[in-house]
XYZ file of N, CA and C in Angstrom:
261
model
N 25.431 -148.615 134.139
C 24.404 -148.150 133.230
C 24.989 -147.925 131.841
N 24.269 -148.361 130.830
C 24.746 -148.212 129.458
C 24.425 -146.840 128.876
N 23.524 -146.096 129.522
C 23.204 -144.744 129.079
C 23.825 -143.755 130.053
N 24.512 -142.773 129.501
C 25.150 -141.736 130.313
C 24.417 -140.434 130.012
N 23.705 -139.930 131.017
C 22.872 -138.739 130.846
C 23.625 -137.486 131.255
N 23.578 -136.478 130.395
C 24.100 -135.148 130.695
C 22.978 -134.158 130.398
N 23.208 -132.888 130.636
C 22.143 -131.888 130.486
C 21.520 -131.883 129.093
N 22.346 -131.900 128.051
C 21.818 -131.796 126.685
C 22.297 -132.925 125.782
N 22.668 -134.052 126.398
C 23.211 -135.167 125.624
C 23.017 -136.457 126.408
N 22.760 -137.537 125.673
C 22.762 -138.865 126.272
C 23.653 -139.740 125.399
N 24.594 -140.415 126.046
C 25.525 -141.288 125.343
C 25.121 -142.739 125.573
N 24.986 -143.477 124.488
C 24.684 -144.902 124.533
C 26.023 -145.629 124.452
N 26.362 -146.382 125.491
C 27.675 -147.019 125.566
C 27.522 -148.530 125.681
N 28.014 -149.255 124.681
C 27.964 -150.712 124.723
C 26.574 -151.262 124.457
N 26.180 -152.244 125.277
C 24.901 -152.940 125.139
C 23.824 -152.162 125.891
N 22.860 -151.631 125.174
C 21.790 -150.811 125.764
C 20.487 -151.601 125.691
N 20.052 -152.110 126.837
C 18.922 -153.033 126.899
C 17.611 -152.320 127.228
N 16.528 -153.088 127.179
C 15.180 -152.581 127.430
C 15.058 -151.936 128.802
N 15.806 -152.401 129.786
C 15.673 -151.848 131.139
C 16.109 -150.386 131.230
N 16.687 -149.840 130.175
C 17.078 -148.428 130.128
C 15.942 -147.532 129.612
N 14.872 -148.134 129.101
C 13.822 -147.368 128.415
C 13.116 -146.368 129.319
N 12.790 -146.756 130.534
C 12.059 -145.845 131.421
C 12.883 -144.599 131.745
N 14.160 -144.792 132.028
C 15.031 -143.645 132.325
C 15.184 -142.749 131.098
N 15.311 -143.355 129.915
C 15.441 -142.559 128.693
C 14.158 -141.777 128.417
N 13.011 -142.407 128.601
C 11.739 -141.712 128.398
C 11.624 -140.501 129.327
N 11.977 -140.671 130.589
C 11.920 -139.553 131.543
C 12.857 -138.435 131.112
N 14.048 -138.790 130.649
C 15.031 -137.788 130.216
C 14.531 -137.041 128.975
N 13.951 -137.778 128.018
C 13.423 -137.159 126.797
C 12.292 -136.195 127.140
N 11.403 -136.611 128.021
C 10.297 -135.727 128.431
C 10.824 -134.465 129.097
N 11.827 -134.618 129.959
C 12.418 -133.460 130.630
C 13.080 -132.528 129.618
N 13.803 -133.102 128.663
C 14.455 -132.292 127.628
C 13.416 -131.530 126.810
N 12.306 -132.187 126.481
C 11.225 -131.525 125.742
C 10.637 -130.372 126.554
N 10.422 -130.606 127.833
C 9.861 -129.577 128.713
C 10.761 -128.350 128.777
N 12.077 -128.585 128.766
C 13.035 -127.484 128.848
C 13.362 -126.885 127.480
N 12.751 -127.404 126.424
C 12.968 -126.865 125.085
C 14.337 -127.182 124.510
N 14.953 -128.256 124.980
C 16.282 -128.631 124.487
C 16.193 -129.344 123.145
N 17.263 -129.291 122.407
C 17.445 -130.013 121.144
C 18.676 -130.901 121.359
N 18.523 -131.988 122.143
C 19.675 -132.743 122.631
C 20.351 -133.611 121.573
N 21.529 -134.075 121.939
C 22.282 -135.015 121.113
C 22.112 -136.412 121.683
N 21.737 -137.352 120.838
C 21.682 -138.763 121.180
C 22.914 -139.391 120.534
N 23.923 -139.658 121.335
C 25.197 -140.161 120.818
C 25.213 -141.683 120.890
N 24.963 -142.318 119.762
C 24.958 -143.776 119.681
C 26.267 -144.316 119.116
N 27.264 -143.467 118.957
C 28.506 -143.864 118.287
C 29.278 -144.940 119.041
N 29.080 -145.080 120.349
C 29.800 -146.088 121.135
C 28.946 -147.319 121.429
N 27.737 -147.356 120.878
C 26.845 -148.478 121.176
C 27.205 -149.700 120.336
N 26.984 -150.874 120.937
C 27.181 -152.128 120.219
C 25.852 -152.834 119.971
N 24.864 -152.546 120.810
C 23.507 -153.084 120.668
C 22.558 -152.095 121.326
N 21.468 -151.770 120.642
C 20.462 -150.870 121.204
C 19.097 -151.525 121.008
N 18.379 -151.750 122.101
C 17.049 -152.353 122.031
C 16.137 -151.459 121.194
N 15.237 -152.071 120.450
C 14.363 -151.306 119.556
C 13.483 -150.295 120.294
N 13.137 -150.557 121.539
C 12.351 -149.578 122.314
C 13.139 -148.286 122.487
N 14.439 -148.402 122.693
C 15.286 -147.220 122.838
C 15.409 -146.488 121.505
N 15.534 -147.235 120.431
C 15.609 -146.620 119.096
C 14.325 -145.846 118.809
N 13.186 -146.412 119.180
C 11.910 -145.728 118.961
C 11.840 -144.425 119.748
N 12.350 -144.415 120.972
C 12.362 -143.182 121.765
C 13.254 -142.126 121.122
N 14.397 -142.552 120.604
C 15.302 -141.613 119.929
C 14.615 -141.023 118.702
N 13.933 -141.871 117.940
C 13.274 -141.397 116.726
C 12.096 -140.477 117.034
N 11.450 -140.663 118.164
C 10.318 -139.824 118.569
C 10.789 -138.471 119.080
N 11.972 -138.421 119.628
C 12.477 -137.203 120.266
C 12.893 -136.156 119.232
N 12.936 -134.921 119.696
C 13.454 -133.829 118.884
C 14.910 -133.654 119.267
N 15.801 -134.002 118.381
C 17.218 -133.887 118.698
C 18.080 -134.386 117.564
N 19.376 -134.327 117.799
C 20.352 -134.787 116.813
C 20.807 -136.192 117.194
N 21.212 -136.973 116.199
C 21.637 -138.347 116.439
C 23.007 -138.566 115.831
N 23.916 -139.064 116.646
C 25.231 -139.483 116.180
C 25.207 -141.005 116.106
N 25.392 -141.554 114.912
C 25.235 -142.993 114.702
C 26.554 -143.739 114.863
N 26.461 -145.061 115.101
C 27.675 -145.880 115.088
C 28.307 -145.835 113.694
N 29.595 -146.119 113.615
C 30.288 -146.085 112.320
C 29.847 -147.211 111.393
N 29.584 -148.396 111.965
C 29.258 -149.560 111.143
C 28.086 -150.320 111.750
N 27.586 -151.285 110.999
C 26.554 -152.170 111.510
C 25.160 -151.821 111.019
N 24.237 -152.718 111.317
C 22.858 -152.571 110.867
C 22.194 -151.329 111.455
N 22.418 -151.062 112.749
C 21.818 -149.878 113.369
C 22.277 -148.613 112.658
N 23.549 -148.554 112.316
C 24.081 -147.400 111.596
C 23.370 -147.222 110.254
N 23.230 -148.305 109.509
C 22.556 -148.238 108.207
C 21.109 -147.775 108.345
N 20.411 -148.322 109.328
C 19.004 -147.956 109.526
C 18.860 -146.491 109.913
N 19.659 -146.039 110.883
C 19.550 -144.652 111.337
C 19.964 -143.666 110.249
N 20.988 -144.010 109.491
C 21.406 -143.117 108.401
C 20.347 -143.036 107.311
N 19.649 -144.138 107.077
C 18.558 -144.135 106.109
C 17.429 -143.212 106.575
N 17.109 -143.289 107.855
C 16.069 -142.421 108.418
C 16.519 -140.964 108.370
N 17.803 -140.713 108.657
C 18.334 -139.350 108.583
C 18.223 -138.807 107.162
N 18.505 -139.645 106.180
C 18.456 -139.210 104.782
C 17.042 -138.797 104.372
N 16.043 -139.430 104.980
C 14.649 -139.073 104.687
C 14.199 -137.855 105.485
N 15.043 -137.389 106.393
C 14.714 -136.195 107.163
C 13.882 -136.442 108.399
N 13.683 -137.718 108.774
C 12.877 -138.019 109.953
C 13.610 -137.716 111.250
N 14.937 -137.858 111.247
C 15.756 -137.475 112.392
C 16.930 -136.668 111.874
N 17.494 -135.859 112.739
C 18.579 -134.968 112.344
C 19.926 -135.583 112.712
N 20.883 -135.521 111.798
C 22.233 -135.999 112.072
C 22.994 -135.048 112.959
N 24.095 -135.529 113.449
C 24.950 -134.737 114.343
C 25.561 -133.589 113.618
């Protein structure tokens, strides 16, 4: 699995495909129910399907972005506008 789920954090590792979306949605809903402000750690990701990115952006939590690449630029731009919170 490319997503590693912990109580208050999910780590995206390597290639994160669409087949991870259902599990991520369930985890996000559970975190919301428990009132968590989780960390979405994308720093180790090499590819993240847009459905997963949309779930991260919809969630209430902090985001750790990859160091380089298009995903990093996009997420940092969204963070700068205040739509998502940085790590």
